[in-house]
Coordinates of C-alpha atoms in Angstrom, one line a residue:
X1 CA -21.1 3.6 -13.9
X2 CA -20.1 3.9 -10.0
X3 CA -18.3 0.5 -8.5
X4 CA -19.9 -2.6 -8.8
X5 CA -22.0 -4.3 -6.2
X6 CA -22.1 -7.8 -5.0
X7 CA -25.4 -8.6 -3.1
X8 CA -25.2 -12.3 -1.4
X9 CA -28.1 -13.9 0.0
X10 CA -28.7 -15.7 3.3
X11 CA -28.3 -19.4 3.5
X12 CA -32.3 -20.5 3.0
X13 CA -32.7 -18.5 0.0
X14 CA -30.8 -17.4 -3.4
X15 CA -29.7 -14.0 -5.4
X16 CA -33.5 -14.0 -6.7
X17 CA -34.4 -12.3 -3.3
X18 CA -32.2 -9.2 -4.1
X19 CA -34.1 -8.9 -7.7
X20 CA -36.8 -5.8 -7.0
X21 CA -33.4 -4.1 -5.5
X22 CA -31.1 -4.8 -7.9
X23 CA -33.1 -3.9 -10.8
X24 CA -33.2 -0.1 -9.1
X25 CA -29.4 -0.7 -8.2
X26 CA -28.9 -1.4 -11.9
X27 CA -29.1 2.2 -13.5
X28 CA -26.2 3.5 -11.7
X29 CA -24.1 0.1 -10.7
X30 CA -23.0 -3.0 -12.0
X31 CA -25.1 -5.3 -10.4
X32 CA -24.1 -9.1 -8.9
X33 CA -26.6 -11.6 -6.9
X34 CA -24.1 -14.4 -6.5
X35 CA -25.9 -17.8 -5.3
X36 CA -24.1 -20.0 -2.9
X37 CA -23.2 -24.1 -3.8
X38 CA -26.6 -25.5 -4.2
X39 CA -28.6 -22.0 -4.2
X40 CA -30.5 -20.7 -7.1
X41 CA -28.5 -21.6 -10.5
X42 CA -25.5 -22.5 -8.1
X43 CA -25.2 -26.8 -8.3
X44 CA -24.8 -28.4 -4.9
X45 CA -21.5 -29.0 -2.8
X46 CA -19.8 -32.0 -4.1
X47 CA -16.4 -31.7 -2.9
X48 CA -14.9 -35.3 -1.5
X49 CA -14.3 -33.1 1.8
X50 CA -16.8 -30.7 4.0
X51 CA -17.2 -27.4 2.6
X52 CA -14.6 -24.9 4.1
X53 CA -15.4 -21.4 4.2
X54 CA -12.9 -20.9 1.5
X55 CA -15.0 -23.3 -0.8
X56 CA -18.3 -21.3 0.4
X57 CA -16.6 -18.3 -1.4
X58 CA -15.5 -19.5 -4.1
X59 CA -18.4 -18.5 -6.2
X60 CA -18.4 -14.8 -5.1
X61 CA -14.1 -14.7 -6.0
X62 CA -15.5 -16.0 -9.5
X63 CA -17.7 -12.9 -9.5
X64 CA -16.6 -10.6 -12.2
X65 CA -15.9 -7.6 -10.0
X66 CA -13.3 -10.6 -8.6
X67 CA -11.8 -11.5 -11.6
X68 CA -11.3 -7.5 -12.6
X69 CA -8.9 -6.6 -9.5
X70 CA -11.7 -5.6 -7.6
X71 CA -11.7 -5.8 -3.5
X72 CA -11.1 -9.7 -2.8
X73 CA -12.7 -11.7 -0.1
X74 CA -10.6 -12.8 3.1
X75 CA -12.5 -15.8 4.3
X76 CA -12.2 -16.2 7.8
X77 CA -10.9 -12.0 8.2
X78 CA -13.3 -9.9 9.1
X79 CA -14.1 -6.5 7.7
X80 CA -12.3 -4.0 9.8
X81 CA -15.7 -2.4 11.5
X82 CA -14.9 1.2 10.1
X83 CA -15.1 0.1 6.4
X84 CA -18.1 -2.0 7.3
X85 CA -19.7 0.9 8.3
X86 CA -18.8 3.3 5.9
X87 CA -19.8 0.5 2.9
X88 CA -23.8 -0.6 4.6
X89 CA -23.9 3.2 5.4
X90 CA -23.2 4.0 1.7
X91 CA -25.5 1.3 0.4
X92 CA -28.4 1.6 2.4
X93 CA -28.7 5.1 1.4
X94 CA -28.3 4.8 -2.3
X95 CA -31.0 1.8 -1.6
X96 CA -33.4 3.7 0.5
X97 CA -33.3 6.7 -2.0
X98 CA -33.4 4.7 -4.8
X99 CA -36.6 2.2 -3.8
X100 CA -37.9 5.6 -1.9
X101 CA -37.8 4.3 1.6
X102 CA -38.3 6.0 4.9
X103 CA -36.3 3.8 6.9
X104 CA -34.0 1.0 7.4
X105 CA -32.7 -1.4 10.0
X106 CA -29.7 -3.0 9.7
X107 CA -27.8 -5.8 12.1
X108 CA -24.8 -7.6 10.9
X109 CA -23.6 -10.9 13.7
X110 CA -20.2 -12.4 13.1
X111 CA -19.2 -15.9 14.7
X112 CA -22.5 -15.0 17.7
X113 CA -21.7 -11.2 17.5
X114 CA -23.3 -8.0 16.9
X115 CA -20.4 -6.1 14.5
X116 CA -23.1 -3.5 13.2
X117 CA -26.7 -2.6 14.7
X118 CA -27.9 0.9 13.0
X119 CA -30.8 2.5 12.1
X120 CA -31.2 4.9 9.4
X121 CA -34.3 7.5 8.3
X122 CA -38.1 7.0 10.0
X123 CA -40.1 4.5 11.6
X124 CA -42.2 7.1 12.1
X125 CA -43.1 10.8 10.9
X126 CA -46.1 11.3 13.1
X127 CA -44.9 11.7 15.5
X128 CA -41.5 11.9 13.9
X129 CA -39.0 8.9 15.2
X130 CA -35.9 7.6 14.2
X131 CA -35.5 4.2 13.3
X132 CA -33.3 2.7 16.5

């Protein structure tokens, strides 16, 4: 089995959207849909103070990819934007091969800004265009 993969969901939903993809993800990759404090199977914040980004990851550091040595979170650090690349690149391919997709887009805002706006495979084969 290849590295694990940690799918997190946005803040209206839970790890339950990621299911249909993770169960494809599943036969080469450990698989984790983490819910967020008060998502899914996740209980709500009840710290005496707001919740700090820190506290917002808390459940992924719990993870077990975490807890095995496994790449750690930096909250408040962003991902430098090479390795962000070369990890949604990665993934959206073993995703769009896997689920049989013809093509993907992909936008990833930090703190108001764009860090990542790709397109990968087809929007289109007739005629043939890129996804942009």
């Amino acid at each position: 089995m290849t590295a694990p993969i940690v799918l997190l969901h946005s803040s209206a939903a839970s790890g339950r959207q990621w299911q249909p993809l993770a169960e494809l993800l599943r036969a080469r990759h450990e698989v984790f849909a983490i819910d967020f404090h008060g998502h899914g199977s996740q209980p709500a914040w009840d710290g005496e103070a707001p919740m700090s980004l820190a506290d917002e990851a808390a459940p992924v550091e719990a993870s077990a990819p975490a807890r095995r040595g496994g790449p750690r979170l930096q909250p408040g650090k962003p991902i430098p934007p090479s390795e962000l690349e070369a990890f949604v690149d990665a993934t959206v391919r073993i995703g769009m091969d896997e689920a049989n997709v013809a093509g993907v887009a992909v936008s990833i805002v930090q703190d108001g800004r764009i860090v990542l706006n790709k397109g990968y495979g087809f929007a289109s084969f007739d005629p043939v265009r890129p996804v942009d």
